[in-house]
Tab-separated table of C-alpha atoms in Angstrom:
chain	number	residue	atom	x	y	z
A	3	MET	CA	2.018	6.561	-35.829
A	4	PRO	CA	2.229	4.147	-32.753
A	5	SER	CA	-0.247	4.684	-30.221
A	6	GLY	CA	1.654	4.208	-27.408
A	7	LYS	CA	-1.327	2.191	-25.765
A	8	ILE	CA	-1.001	-0.717	-23.427
A	9	LEU	CA	-3.627	-3.034	-21.985
A	10	VAL	CA	-3.105	-5.227	-18.891
A	11	ALA	CA	-5.700	-7.669	-17.330
A	12	GLN	CA	-5.699	-10.266	-14.470
A	13	GLY	CA	-7.271	-13.710	-14.815
A	14	GLY	CA	-7.921	-16.775	-12.854
A	15	GLY	CA	-7.958	-17.183	-8.981
A	16	PRO	CA	-6.999	-14.388	-7.140
A	17	THR	CA	-3.739	-14.198	-4.713
A	18	ALA	CA	-2.193	-12.179	-2.104
A	19	VAL	CA	0.555	-10.491	-4.391
A	20	ILE	CA	-1.129	-10.379	-7.703
A	21	ASN	CA	-1.803	-6.349	-7.459
A	22	GLN	CA	1.497	-6.178	-7.086
A	23	SER	CA	2.365	-7.107	-10.805
A	24	LEU	CA	-0.752	-5.125	-12.007
A	25	VAL	CA	1.164	-2.361	-10.547
A	26	GLY	CA	4.432	-3.308	-11.370
A	27	VAL	CA	3.385	-2.842	-15.031
A	28	VAL	CA	1.583	0.365	-14.643
A	29	LEU	CA	4.390	2.136	-12.883
A	30	GLU	CA	7.256	0.670	-15.328
A	31	SER	CA	5.161	1.846	-18.221
A	32	ARG	CA	5.077	5.189	-17.306
A	33	ARG	CA	9.001	5.288	-17.145
A	34	PHE	CA	8.724	5.196	-21.095
A	35	GLN	CA	8.389	8.249	-22.922
A	36	HIS	CA	6.483	6.995	-25.607
A	37	VAL	CA	3.516	5.201	-23.448
A	38	THR	CA	0.435	7.260	-23.499
A	39	ARG	CA	-1.944	5.419	-21.820
A	40	VAL	CA	-2.125	2.142	-19.906
A	41	TYR	CA	-5.690	0.677	-19.583
A	42	GLY	CA	-7.044	-2.527	-17.308
A	43	ALA	CA	-9.448	-4.438	-18.329
A	44	LEU	CA	-12.103	-5.258	-15.929
A	45	HIS	CA	-12.402	-8.870	-15.001
A	46	GLY	CA	-10.070	-10.272	-17.488
A	47	VAL	CA	-10.455	-11.554	-20.984
A	48	ARG	CA	-14.406	-10.987	-20.903
A	49	GLY	CA	-13.862	-7.236	-20.140
A	50	ILE	CA	-11.738	-7.178	-23.273
A	51	ILE	CA	-14.463	-8.284	-25.425
A	52	ASN	CA	-16.619	-5.951	-23.677
A	53	GLU	CA	-14.409	-3.418	-24.011
A	54	ASP	CA	-14.770	-2.631	-19.996
A	55	PHE	CA	-11.627	-0.721	-19.848
A	56	VAL	CA	-10.307	1.650	-17.157
A	57	ASP	CA	-7.599	4.388	-17.678
A	58	LEU	CA	-4.931	3.340	-14.952
A	59	THR	CA	-2.629	6.259	-16.203
A	60	GLN	CA	-5.025	8.286	-14.340
A	61	GLU	CA	-4.229	6.788	-10.777
A	62	THR	CA	-1.788	8.371	-8.514
A	63	SER	CA	1.357	6.189	-7.655
A	64	HIS	CA	0.273	6.652	-3.860
A	65	ASN	CA	-2.920	4.853	-4.372
A	66	LEU	CA	-1.332	2.329	-7.086
A	67	GLU	CA	1.095	1.458	-3.885
A	68	LEU	CA	-1.999	0.824	-1.659
A	69	VAL	CA	-3.724	-1.161	-4.193
A	70	ALA	CA	-0.034	-3.053	-4.613
A	71	ALA	CA	-0.186	-4.179	-1.025
A	72	THR	CA	-3.956	-5.419	-1.065
A	73	PRO	CA	-4.608	-9.023	-1.771
A	74	SER	CA	-7.208	-10.188	-4.652
A	75	SER	CA	-7.648	-8.915	-8.103
A	76	ALA	CA	-7.629	-5.133	-8.597
A	77	LEU	CA	-9.476	-5.490	-11.779
A	78	GLY	CA	-11.726	-8.194	-11.269
A	79	SER	CA	-11.275	-11.469	-12.552
A	80	THR	CA	-12.928	-14.180	-14.620
A	81	ARG	CA	-13.182	-18.085	-15.147
A	82	ASP	CA	-13.484	-17.608	-19.142
A	83	LYS	CA	-11.597	-20.316	-20.708
A	84	PRO	CA	-11.219	-18.642	-24.349
A	85	ASP	CA	-11.467	-20.615	-27.331
A	86	ILE	CA	-9.984	-19.865	-30.790
A	87	ALA	CA	-12.934	-18.045	-31.578
A	88	TYR	CA	-12.821	-16.319	-28.380
A	89	CYS	CA	-9.303	-15.232	-28.568
A	90	GLN	CA	-10.063	-13.782	-31.918
A	91	GLN	CA	-12.693	-11.408	-30.711
A	92	ILE	CA	-9.956	-10.272	-28.064
A	93	PHE	CA	-7.799	-9.599	-31.089
A	94	GLU	CA	-10.279	-7.394	-32.900
A	95	VAL	CA	-10.639	-5.574	-29.894
A	96	LEU	CA	-7.097	-4.813	-29.186
A	97	ARG	CA	-7.146	-3.726	-32.811
A	98	ALA	CA	-9.755	-1.401	-32.694
A	99	HIS	CA	-8.393	0.409	-29.562
A	100	GLU	CA	-4.954	0.591	-31.347
A	101	ILE	CA	-3.426	-1.552	-28.572
A	102	GLU	CA	0.155	-2.123	-29.087
A	103	HIS	CA	1.304	-3.809	-25.979
A	104	PHE	CA	-1.052	-6.519	-23.995
A	105	PHE	CA	-0.194	-8.187	-20.799
A	106	TYR	CA	-2.029	-10.901	-19.159
A	107	ILE	CA	-1.477	-11.779	-15.302
A	108	GLY	CA	-2.706	-15.199	-14.971
A	109	GLY	CA	-1.996	-19.410	-14.872
A	110	ASN	CA	-1.812	-22.164	-17.513
A	111	ASP	CA	-5.004	-20.975	-19.334
A	112	SER	CA	-4.301	-17.388	-19.246
A	113	SER	CA	-1.045	-18.170	-20.763
A	114	ASP	CA	-2.597	-20.277	-23.615
A	115	THR	CA	-4.807	-17.130	-24.139
A	116	VAL	CA	-1.849	-15.083	-24.809
A	117	ARG	CA	-0.423	-17.592	-27.124
A	118	ILE	CA	-3.386	-17.605	-29.476
A	119	VAL	CA	-3.938	-13.825	-29.095
A	120	SER	CA	0.129	-13.189	-30.311
A	121	GLU	CA	-0.809	-15.845	-33.206
A	122	GLU	CA	-3.605	-13.986	-34.653
A	123	ALA	CA	-1.393	-10.869	-34.244
A	124	HIS	CA	0.878	-12.234	-36.219
A	125	LYS	CA	-1.489	-13.818	-38.686
A	126	ALA	CA	-2.772	-10.362	-39.609
A	127	GLY	CA	0.252	-8.613	-39.562
A	128	TYR	CA	-0.634	-6.324	-36.757
A	129	PRO	CA	2.225	-5.274	-34.391
A	130	LEU	CA	1.142	-6.386	-31.292
A	131	ARG	CA	3.919	-7.485	-28.284
A	132	CYS	CA	1.935	-10.075	-26.151
A	133	ILE	CA	3.802	-10.871	-22.594
A	134	HIS	CA	2.201	-13.433	-19.950
A	135	ILE	CA	2.901	-12.447	-16.643
A	136	PRO	CA	2.647	-15.720	-14.132
A	137	LYS	CA	0.502	-15.984	-11.277
A	138	THR	CA	-1.141	-19.093	-9.493
A	139	ILE	CA	-1.183	-20.390	-5.722
A	140	ASP	CA	-0.823	-24.049	-7.415
A	141	ASN	CA	2.708	-23.313	-7.995
A	142	ASP	CA	2.034	-25.330	-11.632
A	143	LEU	CA	3.346	-23.199	-14.242
A	144	VAL	CA	6.027	-25.210	-16.240
A	145	GLY	CA	9.631	-23.340	-16.513
A	146	SER	CA	9.186	-21.175	-13.104
A	147	ASP	CA	11.399	-22.113	-10.136
A	148	HIS	CA	7.989	-21.025	-8.630
A	149	THR	CA	5.108	-18.717	-9.240
A	150	PRO	CA	4.134	-15.249	-7.442
A	151	GLY	CA	1.082	-15.830	-5.608
A	152	PHE	CA	2.208	-19.708	-4.329
A	153	PRO	CA	4.534	-18.626	-1.375
A	154	SER	CA	1.936	-16.441	0.392
A	155	ALA	CA	-0.509	-19.071	-0.391
A	156	ALA	CA	2.024	-21.559	1.217
A	157	ARG	CA	2.959	-19.349	3.769
A	158	PHE	CA	-0.902	-19.359	5.364
A	159	VAL	CA	-1.030	-23.142	4.908
A	160	ALA	CA	1.896	-23.609	6.956
A	161	GLN	CA	0.916	-21.383	9.689
A	162	ALA	CA	-2.836	-23.034	9.497
A	163	PHE	CA	-1.596	-26.303	10.030
A	164	ALA	CA	0.750	-25.059	13.056
A	165	GLY	CA	-2.306	-23.627	14.725
A	166	ALA	CA	-4.277	-26.667	14.001
A	167	ASN	CA	-1.582	-28.741	15.121
A	168	LEU	CA	-1.564	-26.824	18.404
A	169	ASP	CA	-5.140	-27.225	18.789
A	170	ASN	CA	-4.934	-31.135	18.019
A	171	ALA	CA	-2.380	-31.529	20.835
A	172	ALA	CA	-4.724	-29.672	23.412
A	173	LEU	CA	-7.750	-31.987	22.471
A	174	PRO	CA	-6.343	-35.097	20.910
A	175	GLY	CA	-8.164	-36.634	17.983
A	176	VAL	CA	-8.394	-36.699	14.296
A	177	TYR	CA	-8.023	-33.646	12.282
A	178	VAL	CA	-8.311	-33.189	8.378
A	179	GLY	CA	-7.523	-30.069	6.676
A	180	VAL	CA	-8.166	-30.014	2.494
A	181	VAL	CA	-6.177	-27.745	0.739
A	182	MET	CA	-6.560	-26.407	-2.777
A	183	GLY	CA	-4.397	-28.427	-5.768
A	184	ARG	CA	-6.157	-30.339	-8.408
A	185	HIS	CA	-2.963	-31.716	-10.225
A	186	ALA	CA	-0.189	-30.215	-8.050
A	187	GLY	CA	0.297	-30.905	-4.528
A	188	PHE	CA	2.759	-28.109	-3.757
A	189	LEU	CA	0.563	-26.224	-1.625
A	190	THR	CA	-0.859	-29.154	0.303
A	191	ALA	CA	3.446	-30.126	0.781
A	192	ALA	CA	3.336	-26.680	2.345
A	193	SER	CA	1.940	-27.515	5.367
A	194	ALA	CA	5.116	-29.579	6.228
A	195	LEU	CA	6.586	-26.312	6.877
A	196	GLY	CA	4.576	-25.812	10.110
A	197	LYS	CA	6.161	-28.422	12.060
A	198	LYS	CA	8.587	-27.676	14.524
A	199	PHE	CA	8.845	-30.830	16.886
A	200	PRO	CA	9.238	-34.697	16.039
A	201	ASP	CA	5.656	-35.394	17.190
A	202	ASP	CA	4.085	-32.550	15.186
A	203	GLY	CA	1.223	-32.395	12.730
A	204	PRO	CA	0.682	-32.713	9.926
A	205	HIS	CA	1.498	-36.398	10.550
A	206	LEU	CA	0.408	-37.605	7.263
A	207	ILE	CA	0.165	-35.796	3.630
A	208	TYR	CA	-1.698	-36.769	0.882
A	209	LEU	CA	-0.832	-35.211	-2.651
A	210	PRO	CA	-2.452	-35.640	-6.365
A	211	GLU	CA	0.774	-36.992	-7.646
A	212	ARG	CA	0.512	-40.262	-5.597
A	213	VAL	CA	-2.426	-42.830	-6.290
A	214	PHE	CA	-4.830	-42.527	-3.251
A	215	VAL	CA	-5.997	-45.840	-1.780
A	216	LEU	CA	-8.839	-45.339	0.720
A	217	GLU	CA	-7.939	-48.784	3.076
A	218	ASN	CA	-4.032	-47.600	3.218
A	219	PHE	CA	-4.904	-44.122	4.160
A	220	LEU	CA	-7.509	-45.497	7.065
A	221	ALA	CA	-4.417	-47.904	8.129
A	222	ASP	CA	-2.099	-44.725	8.203
A	223	VAL	CA	-4.517	-42.975	10.361
A	224	LYS	CA	-4.969	-45.988	12.719
A	225	ALA	CA	-1.143	-46.255	13.100
A	226	THR	CA	-0.578	-42.781	13.547
A	227	TYR	CA	-3.339	-42.628	15.624
A	228	GLU	CA	-2.099	-45.321	18.078
A	229	LYS	CA	1.545	-43.953	17.941
A	230	TYR	CA	0.838	-40.370	19.144
A	231	GLY	CA	-2.723	-40.528	20.427
A	232	ARG	CA	-3.817	-37.818	17.630
A	233	CYS	CA	-3.439	-37.529	14.019
A	234	VAL	CA	-3.238	-34.274	11.964
A	235	ILE	CA	-3.535	-34.615	8.386
A	236	ALA	CA	-3.041	-32.434	5.057
A	237	VAL	CA	-5.241	-33.838	1.967
A	238	SER	CA	-4.854	-32.110	-1.254
A	239	GLU	CA	-8.345	-31.491	-3.031
A	240	GLY	CA	-7.174	-33.215	-6.128
A	241	ILE	CA	-6.544	-36.866	-4.783
A	242	HIS	CA	-7.544	-39.269	-7.158
A	243	ASP	CA	-7.458	-43.192	-7.568
A	244	ALA	CA	-5.631	-45.713	-9.892
A	245	ALA	CA	-8.195	-44.501	-12.633
A	246	GLY	CA	-7.728	-40.900	-12.065
A	247	GLU	CA	-11.256	-40.339	-10.688
A	248	PRO	CA	-11.148	-37.795	-8.010
A	249	ILE	CA	-11.444	-39.196	-4.637
A	250	ALA	CA	-14.446	-36.445	-3.630
A	251	SER	CA	-16.697	-38.142	-6.586
A	252	LEU	CA	-16.038	-41.846	-5.305
A	253	LEU	CA	-17.033	-40.951	-1.672
A	254	ALA	CA	-19.802	-38.945	-2.675
A	255	GLN	CA	-21.190	-41.610	-5.120
A	256	GLN	CA	-21.062	-44.221	-2.154
A	257	VAL	CA	-23.745	-42.136	-0.098
A	258	GLY	CA	-25.456	-41.102	-2.892
A	259	ASN	CA	-25.001	-37.734	-3.360
A	260	GLU	CA	-24.314	-35.970	-6.879
A	261	VAL	CA	-20.794	-34.466	-7.321
A	262	GLU	CA	-20.911	-30.616	-8.056
A	263	ARG	CA	-18.993	-29.649	-11.619
A	264	ASP	CA	-17.783	-26.443	-13.068
A	265	ALA	CA	-17.919	-24.223	-16.410
A	266	HIS	CA	-15.394	-26.765	-17.549
A	267	GLY	CA	-17.103	-30.164	-16.542
A	268	ASN	CA	-14.557	-30.944	-13.900
A	269	VAL	CA	-15.332	-32.002	-10.409
A	270	GLN	CA	-15.900	-29.135	-8.229
A	271	LEU	CA	-13.279	-29.628	-5.614
A	272	SER	CA	-12.723	-25.937	-4.156
A	273	GLY	CA	-16.002	-24.904	-3.305
A	274	THR	CA	-17.180	-27.549	-1.128
A	275	GLY	CA	-16.167	-29.172	1.976
A	276	ALA	CA	-17.447	-32.510	1.031
A	277	LEU	CA	-14.175	-34.293	0.682
A	278	ALA	CA	-13.338	-33.595	4.275
A	279	ASP	CA	-16.695	-34.711	5.631
A	280	LEU	CA	-16.791	-37.716	3.501
A	281	LEU	CA	-12.860	-38.931	5.129
A	282	CYS	CA	-14.325	-37.829	8.540
A	283	ASP	CA	-16.911	-39.983	8.235
A	284	GLU	CA	-14.606	-42.960	6.982
A	285	ILE	CA	-12.541	-42.390	9.944
A	286	LYS	CA	-15.096	-42.548	12.528
A	287	ALA	CA	-17.147	-45.507	10.832
A	288	LYS	CA	-14.201	-47.786	9.718
A	289	LEU	CA	-11.595	-46.527	12.604
A	290	GLY	CA	-14.358	-46.040	15.813
A	291	ILE	CA	-12.559	-42.628	16.523
A	292	LYS	CA	-14.940	-40.573	17.789
A	293	ARG	CA	-13.191	-36.889	17.911
A	294	VAL	CA	-12.686	-36.424	13.994
A	295	ARG	CA	-12.983	-33.076	12.411
A	296	GLY	CA	-12.641	-31.607	9.310
A	297	ASP	CA	-11.896	-28.245	7.875
A	298	THR	CA	-11.881	-27.075	3.929
A	299	PHE	CA	-9.271	-24.318	3.396
A	300	GLY	CA	-11.174	-23.181	0.373
A	301	TYR	CA	-10.629	-19.368	-0.482
A	302	LEU	CA	-9.093	-18.400	2.600
A	303	GLN	CA	-5.691	-19.313	1.318
A	304	ARG	CA	-5.577	-17.455	-1.960
A	305	SER	CA	-6.212	-13.723	-0.460
A	306	PHE	CA	-5.860	-13.768	3.274
A	307	ILE	CA	-4.922	-10.332	4.214
A	308	GLY	CA	-1.933	-9.941	6.938
A	309	CYS	CA	-0.361	-13.359	5.860
A	310	VAL	CA	1.650	-12.692	2.870
A	311	SER	CA	5.320	-13.220	2.098
A	312	ASP	CA	7.472	-10.204	1.726
A	313	ILE	CA	9.613	-12.490	-1.041
A	314	ASP	CA	6.343	-12.929	-2.822
A	315	GLN	CA	5.477	-9.538	-2.601
A	316	ARG	CA	8.787	-8.555	-4.202
A	317	GLU	CA	8.860	-10.984	-6.746
A	318	ALA	CA	5.144	-10.460	-7.916
A	319	ARG	CA	6.241	-6.868	-8.402
A	320	GLU	CA	9.377	-7.406	-10.324
A	321	VAL	CA	7.892	-9.851	-12.467
A	322	GLY	CA	5.350	-6.927	-13.706
A	323	GLU	CA	8.359	-4.701	-14.241
A	324	LYS	CA	10.371	-6.997	-16.354
A	325	ALA	CA	7.372	-7.816	-18.331
A	326	VAL	CA	7.288	-4.330	-19.366
A	327	GLN	CA	11.305	-4.191	-19.765
A	328	PHE	CA	11.125	-7.422	-21.938
A	329	ALA	CA	8.180	-6.165	-24.177
A	330	MET	CA	10.032	-2.768	-24.705
A	331	TRP	CA	13.645	-4.035	-25.071
A	332	GLY	CA	12.910	-7.487	-26.742
A	333	ASP	CA	11.601	-8.551	-30.234
A	334	ARG	CA	9.435	-11.473	-29.288
A	335	ASP	CA	6.233	-12.482	-26.959
A	336	GLY	CA	6.516	-14.605	-23.968
A	337	SER	CA	6.052	-15.514	-20.697
A	338	VAL	CA	7.970	-14.418	-17.566
A	339	ALA	CA	9.730	-16.974	-15.563
A	340	ILE	CA	11.248	-16.758	-12.107
A	341	LYS	CA	14.676	-18.908	-12.164
A	342	ARG	CA	16.528	-19.368	-9.162
A	343	THR	CA	20.206	-18.562	-8.735
A	344	GLY	CA	21.356	-18.992	-5.292
A	345	PHE	CA	20.310	-19.524	-1.848
A	346	TYR	CA	18.478	-17.328	-2.011
A	347	SER	CA	18.252	-15.317	-5.026
A	348	VAL	CA	16.635	-15.283	-8.363
A	349	ASP	CA	16.689	-13.841	-12.002
A	350	TYR	CA	14.075	-13.428	-14.935
A	351	GLU	CA	13.743	-15.050	-18.049
A	352	LEU	CA	11.345	-14.697	-21.178
A	353	LEU	CA	10.397	-18.185	-22.468
A	354	PRO	CA	8.329	-19.073	-25.463
A	355	LEU	CA	4.842	-19.085	-24.811
A	356	THR	CA	4.480	-22.468	-26.515
A	357	GLU	CA	6.823	-23.604	-23.677
A	358	VAL	CA	4.088	-22.641	-21.060
A	359	ALA	CA	0.997	-22.580	-22.577
A	360	GLY	CA	-1.572	-25.257	-21.617
A	361	LYS	CA	1.319	-26.995	-19.561
A	362	THR	CA	0.626	-28.174	-16.079
A	363	ARG	CA	3.996	-28.659	-13.862
A	364	THR	CA	3.261	-31.283	-10.679
A	365	MET	CA	5.698	-31.778	-7.646
A	366	GLU	CA	9.057	-33.373	-8.388
A	367	ASP	CA	9.583	-36.802	-7.306
A	368	GLU	CA	12.698	-35.872	-5.288
A	369	PHE	CA	10.089	-33.848	-3.327
A	370	ILE	CA	8.130	-36.656	-2.049
A	371	SER	CA	8.970	-39.139	0.440
A	372	ALA	CA	9.122	-42.815	-0.128
A	373	SER	CA	5.730	-43.519	1.620
A	374	GLY	CA	4.043	-41.134	-0.249
A	375	THR	CA	2.671	-39.645	2.878
A	376	ASP	CA	5.318	-36.839	3.455
A	377	VAL	CA	7.826	-34.434	1.942
A	378	THR	CA	11.534	-34.588	1.954
A	379	ASP	CA	14.320	-32.039	3.221
A	380	ALA	CA	14.947	-30.936	-0.274
A	381	PHE	CA	11.368	-29.862	-0.586
A	382	ARG	CA	11.463	-27.817	2.627
A	383	LEU	CA	14.743	-26.413	1.831
A	384	TYR	CA	12.988	-25.592	-1.790
A	385	LEU	CA	9.965	-23.769	0.131
A	386	ARG	CA	11.504	-22.207	3.307
A	387	PRO	CA	12.901	-19.243	2.032
A	388	LEU	CA	9.960	-18.706	-0.440
A	389	LEU	CA	7.767	-18.128	2.921
A	390	GLY	CA	9.222	-14.803	3.865
A	391	SER	CA	11.050	-13.493	6.843
A	392	SER	CA	9.215	-13.615	10.230
A	393	MET	CA	7.224	-16.680	10.635
A	394	PRO	CA	5.672	-17.226	13.654
A	395	ASP	CA	6.822	-19.891	15.998
A	396	ALA	CA	5.131	-22.192	18.620
A	397	PHE	CA	6.790	-23.232	21.794
A	398	ARG	CA	5.872	-25.894	24.440
A	399	LEU	CA	6.216	-25.973	28.175
A	400	ARG	CA	9.495	-28.107	29.740
A	401	ALA	CA	6.785	-29.644	32.061
A	402	ALA	CA	8.919	-31.203	35.057
A	403	LYS	CA	6.843	-33.891	36.465
A	404	VAL	CA	5.588	-33.851	39.866
A	405	ALA	CA	5.528	-37.271	41.892
A	406	LYS	CA	1.996	-38.841	42.301
A	407	VAL	CA	0.970	-39.394	45.715
A	408	LEU	CA	-2.352	-41.185	45.243
A	409	LYS	CA	-2.080	-43.389	42.153
A	410	PRO	CA	1.828	-43.734	42.167
């Protein structure tokens, strides 16, 4: 007899809309008569192997809707990166609890986890439907036009740089803002959507899709500062040299500092303000500009409450709903993908897990300017509808000059 049990979990970095996907799974599952229980795993795959489940079937629809509109991962998340042995443990727990449908909301690593668990179930002849639900602010999942979580984070970045530009215009100097993105520059590129007037910042944008040369960077800053009397710069945390070494690591070594590494051995980029500080120090020392300030957006861009794209909310809900429909009405496992069908509309497809798992999308060349320090109109057209409605706007005085008397 089928058990009618479903398990859903959230993995990786939180986003402003990941709970929309969670609630989409829960509420859509309730529409199917044979579903008896919808469980949630606390803190992702770690919660699965520890059997830390909650029964979401007992949640009221009203409270679920309130949670859906709340940023961050309601079930909690994890940075565990399961290998085959770990995934085998996941499968054994799912089988022990008679789980028939497994939904995992996450990014690249999460899709790979779903792939391995799916393969283990097939090997064992166990009827388990495995669906990956996309989520990442980096927008780096292969096969999707864009990924839920990215539009809201991009909206935050665009608004933050619009504000930083206004501040910088009032008190001119050099401003460096470091944005998340180890391999893909989509989120950093979103800073360009905060520009309104030709001399607005960011004046320079540096992405991990292009090699970063410190001498060229300093020359760009110098030329921009001389042209405008100020310079606003957007920098991806993942900028690197020709050998692929993170600039954060190289600059830290130059001043004798140790670089922090994460659990996977990667140079820690998000949890430190080192890159912004080091770039600011280079500008001060090499260009002699006194007013130089830097910020690291860090976790602010992921779950900033009150700065959420309505488009992102809707699509995050729909990928959760479509995941359940694909699972109940389909005969294969897969990863839900968003496909753009017009300006602006989307549809949803179920891609084979092997096409998505463990792969990383980077910004297409058509989105990056020839100089490598700006984005193209093609990128602006791509991103603008994703940011949602009612984007804040900035205005200037139409100042009529008064003739000088003492200093004509």
